[in-house]
XYZ file of C-alpha atoms in Angstrom:
765
model
C 9.197 -32.494 -118.570
C 12.432 -31.011 -117.264
C 10.563 -28.073 -115.717
C 8.207 -30.470 -113.869
C 11.149 -32.484 -112.560
C 12.917 -29.293 -111.468
C 9.793 -28.074 -109.687
C 9.520 -31.352 -107.786
C 13.164 -31.240 -106.823
C 12.808 -27.649 -105.577
C 9.680 -28.570 -103.594
C 11.395 -31.444 -101.811
C 14.525 -29.330 -101.233
C 12.625 -26.516 -99.514
C 10.351 -28.997 -97.686
C 13.256 -30.878 -96.132
C 15.128 -27.641 -95.441
C 12.063 -26.340 -93.583
C 11.755 -29.535 -91.564
C 15.435 -29.414 -90.749
C 15.161 -25.788 -89.592
C 12.141 -26.633 -87.425
C 14.048 -29.490 -85.818
C 16.991 -27.195 -85.144
C 14.728 -24.586 -83.519
C 13.145 -27.153 -81.212
C 16.489 -28.682 -80.308
C 17.923 -25.217 -79.575
C 14.979 -24.480 -77.284
C 15.390 -27.796 -75.450
C 19.021 -26.976 -74.731
C 18.118 -23.470 -73.579
C 15.360 -24.886 -71.392
C 17.683 -27.179 -69.465
C 20.245 -24.459 -68.845
C 17.505 -21.980 -67.896
C 16.213 -24.224 -65.113
C 19.683 -25.020 -63.781
C 20.678 -21.375 -63.467
C 17.341 -19.952 -62.298
C 16.776 -22.423 -59.502
C 20.210 -23.743 -58.536
C 23.009 -21.310 -59.362
C 23.286 -18.927 -56.376
C 25.061 -15.915 -57.905
C 23.901 -12.445 -56.890
C 23.556 -11.522 -60.550
C 21.067 -14.328 -61.187
C 18.974 -13.205 -58.228
C 18.552 -9.700 -59.647
C 16.913 -10.471 -62.952
C 13.349 -10.892 -64.121
C 13.421 -14.537 -65.191
C 10.205 -14.252 -67.190
C 11.722 -11.488 -69.305
C 14.935 -13.501 -69.573
C 13.008 -16.532 -70.854
C 11.186 -14.563 -73.551
C 14.355 -12.757 -74.672
C 16.461 -15.908 -74.525
C 14.011 -17.892 -76.631
C 14.061 -15.224 -79.311
C 17.850 -15.403 -79.526
C 18.549 -19.137 -79.294
C 15.850 -20.357 -81.670
C 17.625 -18.756 -84.631
C 21.012 -20.403 -84.041
C 21.884 -22.244 -87.244
C 24.279 -24.756 -85.719
C 25.754 -25.895 -82.407
C 28.684 -23.482 -82.547
C 26.372 -20.505 -82.973
C 24.105 -21.828 -80.240
C 27.028 -22.188 -77.832
C 28.047 -18.568 -78.293
C 24.470 -17.293 -77.876
C 24.103 -19.286 -74.646
C 27.352 -17.847 -73.309
C 26.221 -14.296 -74.096
C 22.915 -14.937 -72.348
C 24.008 -16.859 -69.266
C 27.611 -15.884 -68.472
C 26.679 -12.349 -67.328
C 24.168 -13.716 -64.776
C 26.091 -16.891 -63.914
C 29.740 -15.896 -64.334
C 31.227 -19.055 -62.773
C 29.454 -21.636 -64.950
C 31.136 -23.100 -68.031
C 29.411 -24.104 -71.258
C 31.582 -26.352 -73.376
C 31.492 -28.897 -76.198
C 31.509 -32.589 -75.486
C 35.126 -33.742 -75.698
C 36.541 -30.505 -74.344
C 37.900 -30.225 -70.811
C 36.446 -27.390 -68.717
C 38.633 -25.258 -66.506
C 38.555 -26.015 -62.763
C 36.688 -23.473 -60.645
C 39.131 -21.166 -58.900
C 38.510 -20.478 -55.216
C 40.196 -17.772 -53.119
C 43.304 -18.971 -51.313
C 42.109 -17.343 -48.097
C 38.444 -17.994 -47.294
C 38.501 -16.376 -43.861
C 35.314 -14.412 -43.248
C 33.689 -15.633 -46.468
C 30.245 -17.197 -46.434
C 28.773 -19.993 -48.501
C 25.806 -19.026 -50.674
C 23.599 -21.770 -52.075
C 19.982 -22.459 -52.892
C 17.610 -24.334 -50.607
C 14.101 -25.166 -51.776
C 11.373 -26.316 -49.429
C 9.164 -27.093 -52.389
C 8.936 -24.291 -54.934
C 8.961 -21.002 -53.062
C 7.156 -18.119 -54.749
C 7.303 -15.321 -52.159
C 3.963 -16.435 -50.750
C 4.276 -18.854 -47.857
C 0.524 -19.453 -47.653
C 0.987 -23.095 -48.623
C 4.194 -23.665 -46.662
C 6.695 -23.581 -49.554
C 9.833 -21.482 -49.458
C 13.005 -20.961 -51.510
C 16.031 -19.036 -50.228
C 19.692 -18.420 -50.895
C 21.675 -18.950 -47.726
C 23.544 -16.002 -46.230
C 21.828 -13.440 -48.428
C 19.531 -10.522 -47.846
C 15.981 -11.596 -48.538
C 13.816 -9.344 -50.683
C 10.579 -10.861 -49.469
C 10.953 -11.775 -45.811
C 8.661 -8.900 -44.827
C 5.088 -9.539 -43.925
C 2.536 -6.869 -44.729
C 2.415 -3.563 -42.882
C -1.120 -2.460 -42.008
C -2.219 0.887 -40.584
C -5.885 1.708 -39.952
C -8.513 3.332 -37.754
C -11.843 1.937 -36.577
C -14.613 4.531 -36.783
C -18.156 4.443 -35.473
C -20.482 4.055 -38.461
C -23.841 4.582 -36.759
C -24.155 8.298 -37.558
C -23.099 7.696 -41.178
C -25.482 4.830 -41.927
C -27.092 4.902 -45.371
C -24.864 7.786 -46.476
C -22.210 8.273 -49.154
C -18.621 8.948 -48.080
C -15.294 9.730 -49.736
C -11.915 8.820 -48.244
C -8.735 10.507 -49.456
C -5.074 9.752 -48.761
C -1.897 11.302 -50.107
C 0.906 8.793 -50.787
C 4.422 8.979 -52.153
C 6.005 5.611 -52.953
C 9.547 4.458 -53.680
C 9.305 0.717 -54.373
C 12.420 -1.392 -54.842
C 10.934 -4.193 -56.921
C 7.962 -5.333 -58.988
C 6.419 -7.303 -56.134
C 5.791 -4.222 -54.009
C 2.550 -2.277 -53.722
C 0.248 -0.497 -51.323
C -3.509 -0.703 -50.945
C -5.684 2.110 -49.665
C -8.803 0.387 -48.389
C -11.987 0.785 -46.428
C -14.779 -1.496 -45.311
C -17.928 -1.142 -43.288
C -18.943 -3.873 -40.866
C -21.827 -5.040 -38.805
C -20.604 -6.221 -35.403
C -23.021 -8.700 -33.917
C -22.714 -11.709 -31.579
C -18.977 -11.045 -31.213
C -18.511 -11.443 -34.982
C -17.772 -9.004 -37.792
C -19.900 -9.271 -40.916
C -18.104 -7.558 -43.786
C -20.765 -5.594 -45.676
C -18.820 -3.527 -48.217
C -15.108 -3.437 -49.103
C -13.498 -0.911 -51.466
C -9.818 -0.453 -52.283
C -7.304 1.314 -54.485
C -4.132 -0.656 -55.270
C -1.031 1.261 -56.361
C 2.114 -0.254 -57.888
C 3.603 2.926 -59.352
C 6.452 4.959 -57.948
C 5.794 8.597 -57.263
C 3.038 10.745 -55.770
C -0.604 9.677 -55.788
C -3.812 10.948 -54.236
C -5.874 7.833 -53.558
C -9.627 8.116 -53.329
C -12.346 5.691 -52.303
C -16.073 6.293 -52.653
C -18.447 4.024 -50.810
C -21.933 3.682 -49.407
C -22.322 2.978 -45.682
C -24.939 0.299 -45.147
C -27.967 1.024 -43.004
C -26.973 -1.705 -40.526
C -23.222 -0.942 -40.408
C -21.707 -0.470 -36.956
C -18.039 0.160 -37.820
C -15.903 1.624 -40.583
C -12.350 0.347 -40.898
C -10.156 2.558 -43.069
C -6.432 2.486 -43.714
C -3.715 1.109 -45.946
C -1.516 -1.940 -46.463
C 2.125 -1.876 -47.649
C 3.623 -5.041 -49.097
C 7.191 -5.530 -50.281
C 10.398 -3.527 -50.351
C 11.096 0.206 -50.334
C 9.362 3.017 -48.530
C 6.172 5.042 -48.651
C 5.153 8.405 -47.181
C 1.555 8.810 -46.005
C -0.204 12.087 -45.244
C -3.483 13.985 -44.998
C -6.123 11.305 -44.465
C -9.532 12.841 -45.189
C -13.039 11.599 -44.421
C -15.847 13.370 -46.306
C -19.580 12.725 -45.984
C -22.317 13.786 -48.367
C -24.838 16.164 -46.819
C -27.419 18.170 -48.734
C -25.811 17.163 -52.027
C -22.309 18.320 -50.988
C -19.354 16.526 -49.428
C -18.184 17.918 -46.091
C -15.050 16.897 -44.221
C -15.412 15.050 -40.918
C -12.677 15.530 -38.356
C -10.617 12.357 -37.857
C -8.105 11.948 -34.990
C -4.509 12.535 -36.082
C -5.430 12.627 -39.760
C -2.111 14.291 -40.615
C 0.029 11.730 -38.705
C 1.745 14.536 -36.761
C 0.974 13.324 -33.238
C 3.270 10.488 -32.171
C 4.151 8.511 -29.081
C 7.647 8.281 -27.567
C 8.620 5.621 -30.138
C 7.626 7.758 -33.102
C 4.436 5.777 -33.792
C 1.334 7.795 -34.750
C -1.357 8.096 -32.099
C -4.925 6.896 -32.765
C -3.813 4.513 -35.518
C -3.599 0.713 -35.249
C -0.291 -0.579 -36.651
C 0.562 -4.168 -37.624
C 3.781 -5.456 -39.210
C 7.044 -5.923 -37.354
C 9.166 -6.068 -40.497
C 8.849 -2.352 -41.200
C 10.297 0.742 -39.586
C 7.731 3.443 -38.818
C 8.785 7.029 -38.128
C 7.688 10.636 -38.739
C 9.330 12.276 -41.755
C 9.865 15.954 -40.937
C 12.624 16.604 -43.477
C 10.638 16.092 -46.656
C 6.939 15.686 -45.789
C 4.263 15.596 -48.434
C 2.449 18.524 -46.811
C 2.433 20.343 -43.489
C 4.980 19.505 -40.755
C 5.362 15.740 -41.020
C 4.356 12.645 -42.976
C 4.270 9.077 -41.796
C 7.190 7.121 -43.289
C 7.086 3.317 -43.557
C 10.367 1.737 -44.550
C 10.994 -1.949 -45.158
C 13.947 -2.888 -42.995
C 15.495 -4.958 -45.754
C 18.185 -6.420 -43.532
C 16.997 -9.993 -43.227
C 19.820 -12.458 -43.649
C 18.365 -15.789 -44.640
C 19.584 -18.704 -42.586
C 18.890 -22.270 -43.602
C 15.495 -23.884 -44.006
C 16.952 -27.324 -43.342
C 20.359 -28.747 -42.454
C 21.632 -30.017 -45.803
C 23.385 -27.651 -48.201
C 25.688 -28.283 -51.172
C 29.388 -27.922 -50.500
C 31.809 -25.872 -52.584
C 32.922 -28.985 -54.434
C 29.330 -29.761 -55.496
C 29.904 -28.833 -59.121
C 27.578 -30.628 -61.496
C 28.475 -31.540 -65.059
C 25.197 -31.620 -66.996
C 24.387 -32.622 -70.566
C 22.469 -29.872 -72.379
C 21.975 -31.577 -75.728
C 23.276 -30.307 -79.075
C 26.732 -31.605 -78.161
C 27.017 -29.149 -75.260
C 27.554 -29.570 -71.546
C 27.545 -27.216 -68.579
C 29.704 -27.111 -65.479
C 27.412 -25.802 -62.743
C 28.625 -24.739 -59.269
C 25.842 -25.153 -56.695
C 27.639 -23.201 -53.972
C 29.613 -19.952 -54.142
C 31.629 -17.933 -51.689
C 30.620 -14.410 -50.803
C 32.342 -11.398 -49.310
C 30.898 -8.015 -48.404
C 30.689 -7.090 -52.100
C 28.673 -10.128 -53.116
C 29.195 -13.578 -54.527
C 32.750 -14.128 -55.751
C 33.479 -14.853 -59.390
C 33.145 -12.483 -62.328
C 33.388 -12.966 -66.078
C 35.091 -9.909 -67.533
C 34.407 -10.985 -71.109
C 30.662 -11.152 -70.416
C 29.938 -8.393 -67.862
C 26.604 -8.180 -66.064
C 24.276 -5.393 -67.202
C 22.129 -4.679 -64.155
C 19.606 -2.718 -66.193
C 18.820 -5.409 -68.741
C 16.630 -7.794 -66.787
C 16.004 -5.890 -63.579
C 13.589 -7.451 -61.158
C 11.487 -4.319 -61.440
C 9.049 -3.107 -64.024
C 10.881 -2.399 -67.206
C 10.599 1.378 -67.524
C 10.700 4.423 -65.289
C 6.920 4.613 -64.966
C 6.842 1.056 -63.613
C 4.428 -0.105 -66.301
C 4.356 -3.868 -66.123
C 5.427 -5.769 -69.208
C 2.400 -7.115 -71.032
C 3.168 -10.448 -72.638
C 1.081 -11.343 -75.679
C 0.388 -15.011 -76.335
C 0.343 -14.048 -80.027
C 4.126 -13.800 -79.692
C 5.616 -17.250 -80.310
C 8.518 -16.365 -78.009
C 6.091 -15.922 -75.112
C 4.456 -19.261 -75.893
C 7.819 -21.010 -75.991
C 8.837 -19.303 -72.738
C 5.649 -20.487 -71.027
C 6.342 -24.086 -72.022
C 9.951 -23.853 -70.848
C 9.122 -22.273 -67.475
C 6.371 -24.813 -66.776
C 8.465 -27.784 -67.836
C 11.296 -26.702 -65.539
C 9.040 -26.275 -62.516
C 7.880 -29.870 -62.876
C 11.322 -31.174 -63.800
C 12.856 -29.918 -60.579
C 9.965 -29.643 -58.086
C 7.226 -32.149 -58.874
C 7.401 -34.697 -56.014
C 5.635 -37.691 -57.578
C 7.859 -38.626 -60.530
C 8.878 -41.845 -58.778
C 5.416 -43.260 -59.441
C 5.469 -42.445 -63.161
C 6.936 -44.017 -66.275
C 7.227 -41.243 -68.814
C 9.819 -39.485 -70.933
C 9.555 -35.932 -69.615
C 12.175 -34.684 -72.092
C 10.005 -35.940 -74.934
C 7.028 -34.116 -73.403
C 9.008 -30.877 -73.674
C 9.758 -31.515 -77.340
C 6.125 -32.225 -78.223
C 4.860 -29.209 -76.309
C 7.319 -26.861 -78.008
C 6.297 -28.207 -81.412
C 2.636 -27.702 -80.592
C 3.173 -24.228 -79.100
C 4.842 -23.077 -82.323
C 1.490 -23.530 -84.082
C -0.855 -22.221 -81.362
C -2.679 -19.033 -82.241
C -4.312 -17.866 -78.999
C -4.302 -18.365 -75.247
C -6.909 -21.134 -75.356
C -4.754 -23.222 -77.678
C -1.641 -22.598 -75.593
C -3.472 -23.661 -72.430
C -4.495 -26.893 -74.166
C -0.849 -27.464 -75.080
C 0.191 -26.926 -71.470
C -2.561 -29.278 -70.294
C -1.481 -31.955 -72.772
C 2.095 -31.658 -71.543
C 1.054 -31.864 -67.890
C -1.576 -34.602 -68.279
C 0.868 -37.551 -67.971
C 1.885 -36.318 -64.500
C -1.472 -37.721 -63.263
C -1.849 -34.967 -60.677
C -5.518 -34.145 -60.090
C -4.460 -30.903 -58.425
C -2.943 -29.586 -61.654
C -4.941 -26.862 -63.333
C -3.958 -24.261 -65.916
C -5.992 -21.108 -65.460
C -6.544 -17.785 -67.123
C -9.400 -15.313 -67.000
C -12.194 -16.541 -69.255
C -10.833 -20.076 -69.619
C -14.213 -21.772 -69.526
C -16.959 -20.852 -71.944
C -19.878 -19.262 -70.159
C -22.485 -21.846 -71.121
C -22.861 -25.600 -70.634
C -25.416 -28.377 -70.851
C -28.450 -27.947 -68.537
C -28.036 -31.406 -66.998
C -25.561 -33.470 -64.991
C -23.959 -36.542 -66.585
C -22.490 -39.776 -65.291
C -20.785 -42.899 -66.634
C -22.691 -46.165 -66.320
C -22.013 -49.454 -68.151
C -19.950 -47.769 -70.877
C -22.545 -45.080 -71.579
C -22.889 -41.391 -70.784
C -26.097 -41.060 -68.810
C -28.151 -38.038 -67.805
C -28.032 -38.233 -63.999
C -29.960 -35.105 -63.054
C -31.802 -32.569 -65.142
C -34.028 -29.526 -64.994
C -37.766 -30.019 -64.982
C -38.160 -27.423 -67.732
C -36.457 -29.391 -70.546
C -37.398 -32.534 -72.452
C -34.462 -34.536 -71.101
C -35.086 -37.260 -68.549
C -32.913 -38.853 -65.923
C -31.499 -42.086 -67.346
C -31.403 -40.883 -70.965
C -28.298 -42.085 -72.808
C -26.529 -39.170 -74.494
C -24.954 -40.195 -77.814
C -24.396 -37.014 -79.871
C -23.955 -33.296 -79.235
C -24.401 -31.238 -82.421
C -23.696 -34.360 -84.508
C -20.461 -35.055 -82.596
C -20.177 -38.477 -80.988
C -20.018 -37.890 -77.243
C -17.684 -40.804 -76.508
C -15.095 -39.215 -78.792
C -15.727 -35.789 -77.251
C -15.173 -37.350 -73.817
C -11.961 -39.024 -74.924
C -10.569 -35.764 -76.329
C -11.604 -33.749 -73.277
C -9.982 -36.187 -70.856
C -6.655 -35.774 -72.667
C -6.587 -32.193 -71.359
C -7.203 -33.069 -67.710
C -4.208 -34.075 -65.583
C -5.097 -36.539 -62.878
C -6.192 -40.061 -62.143
C -8.600 -41.804 -64.477
C -11.375 -41.625 -61.896
C -10.888 -37.886 -61.450
C -10.808 -37.061 -65.168
C -14.291 -38.406 -65.843
C -15.775 -36.909 -62.704
C -14.269 -33.554 -63.665
C -15.726 -33.627 -67.195
C -19.220 -34.464 -66.003
C -19.401 -32.398 -62.827
C -17.795 -29.258 -64.259
C -19.964 -29.379 -67.384
C -17.052 -29.748 -69.808
C -18.983 -31.592 -72.526
C -20.887 -29.381 -74.925
C -19.527 -26.064 -73.714
C -20.513 -22.930 -75.598
C -22.331 -19.660 -75.246
C -24.984 -19.330 -72.584
C -28.546 -19.622 -73.964
C -27.402 -20.999 -77.352
C -29.431 -23.892 -78.747
C -27.773 -27.324 -78.921
C -28.864 -30.372 -80.899
C -28.733 -33.573 -78.855
C -29.249 -37.184 -79.809
C -30.379 -39.340 -76.919
C -31.385 -42.950 -76.540
C -34.539 -43.609 -74.515
C -36.571 -46.821 -74.312
C -34.472 -48.409 -77.091
C -35.169 -45.605 -79.559
C -33.200 -42.527 -80.614
C -34.588 -39.046 -80.196
C -33.323 -35.669 -81.360
C -33.905 -32.940 -78.803
C -32.924 -29.289 -78.788
C -31.985 -27.625 -75.504
C -30.442 -24.313 -74.543
C -27.208 -24.045 -72.642
C -27.346 -22.577 -69.154
C -24.764 -20.382 -67.490
C -21.995 -22.020 -65.494
C -23.225 -20.238 -62.390
C -26.677 -21.732 -62.795
C -25.195 -25.174 -63.493
C -23.098 -24.997 -60.335
C -25.934 -23.676 -58.173
C -28.334 -26.292 -59.497
C -26.172 -29.377 -59.180
C -23.541 -28.630 -56.563
C -25.093 -26.523 -53.821
C -27.114 -27.808 -50.899
C -27.910 -25.340 -48.128
C -29.267 -27.957 -45.746
C -26.254 -29.502 -44.004
C -28.009 -31.987 -41.692
C -31.134 -34.039 -42.420
C -33.138 -36.350 -40.228
C -33.995 -39.064 -42.771
C -36.223 -41.392 -40.746
C -35.818 -44.167 -38.183
C -33.563 -41.782 -36.247
C -30.872 -41.778 -39.000
C -29.093 -38.462 -39.590
C -27.461 -37.416 -42.864
C -24.585 -34.896 -42.733
C -23.389 -33.132 -45.894
C -19.687 -32.331 -45.416
C -19.747 -29.708 -48.174
C -22.108 -27.440 -46.245
C -22.072 -28.435 -42.583
C -20.534 -26.017 -40.109
C -19.435 -26.751 -36.579
C -22.312 -24.539 -35.435
C -24.777 -26.708 -37.409
C -23.309 -29.802 -35.808
C -23.395 -28.429 -32.279
C -27.005 -27.296 -32.725
C -27.875 -30.918 -33.545
C -25.535 -32.564 -31.043
C -28.249 -33.547 -28.560
C -30.186 -35.311 -31.301
C -27.044 -36.966 -32.669
C -26.234 -38.367 -29.207
C -29.358 -40.524 -29.387
C -29.228 -41.221 -33.133
C -29.413 -44.776 -34.413
C -26.858 -43.950 -37.086
C -25.077 -41.176 -38.987
C -24.414 -41.018 -42.716
C -21.551 -38.633 -43.491
C -21.311 -37.625 -47.167
C -17.851 -36.714 -48.539
C -18.607 -36.813 -52.263
C -17.874 -33.104 -52.649
C -15.217 -30.808 -51.208
C -15.758 -30.550 -47.435
C -15.639 -27.559 -45.168
C -12.741 -27.457 -42.720
C -15.289 -27.815 -39.936
C -15.403 -31.575 -40.562
C -12.135 -32.016 -38.651
C -13.628 -30.352 -35.582
C -16.653 -32.626 -35.958
C -14.354 -35.663 -36.107
C -13.318 -34.875 -32.517
C -16.686 -36.321 -31.484
C -16.157 -39.517 -33.523
C -13.124 -40.745 -31.560
C -12.025 -41.515 -28.017
C -8.321 -41.143 -28.732
C -5.893 -38.755 -30.420
C -5.841 -39.436 -34.154
C -3.348 -38.470 -36.852
C -3.740 -36.951 -40.285
C -2.016 -38.497 -43.332
C 1.734 -37.903 -43.593
C 2.716 -34.675 -45.346
C 6.115 -34.811 -47.051
C 7.578 -31.428 -47.999
C 10.474 -31.866 -50.454
C 13.894 -30.519 -49.432
C 15.663 -29.769 -52.703
C 19.254 -28.643 -53.235
C 20.076 -30.471 -56.484
C 18.467 -30.150 -59.926
C 16.579 -32.921 -61.716
C 15.178 -34.215 -58.407
C 18.532 -35.746 -57.457
C 18.736 -36.936 -53.839
C 15.487 -35.292 -52.715
C 14.833 -35.593 -49.003
C 11.453 -35.071 -47.402
C 10.407 -33.354 -44.206
C 7.595 -35.512 -42.835
C 4.900 -34.179 -40.542
C 1.243 -34.582 -39.699
C -1.330 -33.010 -37.441
C -3.621 -34.432 -34.809
C -7.238 -34.329 -33.785
C -8.020 -34.620 -30.091
C -11.175 -36.284 -28.859
C -14.011 -34.283 -27.342
C -17.038 -35.163 -25.275
C -19.599 -36.392 -25.887
C -18.302 -39.300 -27.943
C -20.894 -40.267 -30.540
C -20.805 -44.051 -30.449
C -23.632 -44.693 -32.869
C -22.961 -46.600 -36.066
C -21.578 -44.439 -38.876
C -21.298 -44.863 -42.634
C -19.244 -42.545 -44.850
C -19.882 -41.961 -48.563
C -16.937 -41.236 -50.883
C -16.629 -40.952 -54.644
C -14.400 -40.000 -57.555
C -14.973 -36.329 -56.749
C -13.641 -36.754 -53.201
C -10.235 -35.118 -53.438
C -7.608 -33.236 -51.462
C -9.146 -32.194 -48.148
C -11.935 -34.703 -48.713
C -9.291 -37.411 -49.025
C -7.656 -36.253 -45.807
C -11.004 -36.877 -44.136
C -11.433 -40.233 -45.911
C -7.951 -41.323 -44.871
C -8.614 -40.427 -41.221
C -11.875 -42.382 -41.364
C -10.246 -45.441 -42.916
C -7.204 -45.676 -40.648
C -9.098 -44.903 -37.442
C -12.069 -47.191 -38.076
C -14.730 -44.516 -37.774
C -17.107 -46.687 -39.758
C -17.700 -48.310 -43.121
C -17.039 -46.345 -46.323
C -19.176 -46.891 -49.390
C -18.917 -45.529 -52.915
C -16.021 -45.313 -55.361
C -12.280 -44.617 -55.231
C -11.312 -41.060 -54.368
C -9.318 -38.884 -56.789
C -5.839 -39.654 -55.406
C -4.539 -36.087 -55.038
C -3.776 -34.570 -51.662
C -1.368 -32.143 -50.035
C -0.951 -28.408 -50.409
C -1.119 -27.010 -53.894
C 1.864 -25.032 -55.212
C 0.927 -22.160 -57.576
C 3.104 -20.252 -60.029
C 2.378 -17.725 -62.768
C 3.825 -17.571 -66.282
C 3.844 -14.766 -68.891
C 0.380 -14.009 -70.217
C -1.206 -14.064 -66.735
C -1.588 -17.832 -66.748
C -1.547 -19.430 -63.296
C -0.728 -23.103 -62.826
C -1.352 -25.185 -59.709
C 0.219 -28.537 -58.872
C 0.751 -30.778 -55.853
C 3.923 -29.429 -54.292
C 4.280 -32.130 -51.641
C 4.045 -35.888 -51.476
C 1.408 -37.536 -49.293
C 1.447 -41.004 -47.775
C -1.256 -42.790 -45.860
C -0.964 -43.122 -42.105
C 0.732 -46.508 -42.575
C 3.178 -44.906 -45.097
C 1.585 -46.739 -48.019
C 1.202 -45.069 -51.401
C -1.657 -42.622 -51.782
C -0.875 -40.891 -55.118
C -3.441 -41.683 -57.884
C -4.780 -44.689 -55.940
C -6.644 -42.551 -53.451
C -8.792 -44.168 -50.765
C -10.786 -47.282 -51.602
C -14.233 -47.746 -50.093
C -14.971 -50.797 -48.004
C -17.967 -51.457 -50.210
C -18.087 -50.382 -53.859
C -21.317 -48.946 -55.205
C -22.035 -49.208 -58.920
C -24.957 -47.127 -60.056
C -27.612 -48.491 -62.382
C -29.628 -46.733 -65.040
C -32.823 -48.047 -63.465
C -32.148 -46.321 -60.145
C -31.180 -43.079 -61.914
C -34.424 -43.199 -63.895
C -36.231 -43.548 -60.583
C -34.273 -40.568 -59.232
C -32.728 -42.534 -56.392
C -29.321 -42.278 -54.721
C -27.759 -45.757 -54.602
C -24.816 -44.555 -52.514
C -27.198 -43.374 -49.834
C -29.275 -46.540 -50.080
C -26.187 -48.691 -49.535
C -25.323 -46.627 -46.447
C -28.841 -47.167 -45.098
C -28.595 -50.875 -45.786
C -25.398 -51.067 -43.709
C -27.149 -49.240 -40.890
C -29.799 -51.958 -40.948
C -32.629 -49.742 -42.087
C -33.248 -51.360 -45.449
C -34.879 -49.438 -48.249
C -38.030 -48.347 -46.485
C -36.747 -44.754 -46.360
C -37.296 -42.497 -49.348
C -33.846 -41.741 -50.827
C -34.316 -39.399 -53.759
C -31.219 -37.758 -55.193
C -32.436 -34.373 -54.017
C -30.951 -35.381 -50.652
C -27.498 -35.134 -52.236
C -26.821 -32.450 -54.794
């Protein structure tokens, strides 16, 4: 009896000790997470700008999670952060931090601080940028491109080899060069890219790059050269062009292949050069071979100014609660002299080799992060949480405890076993942000097979909307079970992993084939309800490519329906298609413009013919961020305009929108609504617009989110609400069984045609 009692007591002792340790680990990580985001994004020291913050996150997690109490945690945090942020102070609640000491004489010193125009990630494709003021910028350079255009006619239908000798000295992990070649067909003043081959190099040292390619029988030009991106320098020499004749490769003479003939400015003759941010010169002192090599050197002397007017002052020192009884004093602005930002911590010196912003060994082999490592999983949660905490622009519309989301995600990540589970954890954390732009991606995320039919939601049921003729599933069948799993529960669970509005979630599940995923060609047991009776049917999954081609592609952009009514599919129509039909459209009785899928950019050129005045896009609000935790965010508001063109098409127009109308499609829908182009029919759009903002986390996971806020033309809220149609269309099972498109029929009704025109769903795919 005593032994049983002792065993129970020991069980409960170790159980509660384990729970207590788990709680301590999670709380330690939450404290680390807050400090990580503050220093990475808002503390402007030179030391902090030199480190690889991914490596820092993984290493920091490993250290802080094992702290047994707050005192131990405090010391670990100081050892981690003081070397890279020597002027911050971590202290216990109740203690009084020391005041920041500034030089008595500040003559000639400059203020260094962070400015974020959204989350900058060294790629300004989407308009976002982050800089430290008054500092050299590592990534101000655009690409340097050097190439020749060769006549391909005499090499058509032949095999060639291109060789190039390169010696690289990169300064950071973001730098690389690409040796590339492509053959083109030049016709009607347009280039048609037939074949492209490349060799990308990220390693320092000497390399002989080689490209083998086939020249197409209709190729007219060969473009061959290289691209240099980033910081450092490269030497280029001995470009060779070899063609296969009689089974052997023979060299073809290329103008200035050794880069030894230069103009008065030192630029190589016969080569096309692009990229003003690089210095180009012949290297005669240490060429790769022969007399000279071509040297390309990043100038590296860009002093960043300010993106916008507002910057923190020297007395902007934040006092932030970190949890675990700890606080942090955080200067947002530092002074700098010619040696760098002022302020050193002699007790915790900076080791420049520890987290260098370069690959972590002398061969420049990139660090491979394994999701099997719990430290990597924790780091991914922490990095992602911080991006949203400081840069997500739509928190004002939400009621959620984002700190609690961090806690739950860390707890879940501790138990994840592979990348798929971690991605689900990230999706669950991000789902409450209601951003339909958010996606968490890695190679192989989606299983390669899905159901061979398209689903929809009607009257509380999951209905087969479209199907293949080759299977025993009919349009209008009610799907109830997949492999004995209730589909309504499967839908509920799947929607929990999709950030976005409610209308977008369901559209995404059905139109991306996210119910019943599995291996392509595997058999699946389905239970369907048809004519008030249940049937069990076995079908085989189809590939995602086939699913997408079958249900989402329509190569015919403009249809003449009947009664002089034209249908335009925004997902496939080009300006050329439109112009080819312009004469007919000028005399049309009406136009139906379908925006249910993602439109081509050409639609905005087409809109020029739908207006007699200058019209505005929605309002784009780029966030201007200088404080953490989204404090005092300002927005830079802009829009763009569409000018009218002749002829003005004054016929009656109806526009179809739906839950899958998102982003650019919603820009079009907003322009239509606020400029009275015509009636809109259908369902609410997704409610997600504005440029996406991508970032990558350890494990090669890329996450996208809406980096800007968007308002309607009248400055009303757009987020989640989207654009409402003038007339809602609710589909019926009867019409689906008949294979008819009720959205299109409603548009025809508005145009006064009635239902005497055949409107099968094949019109809209």
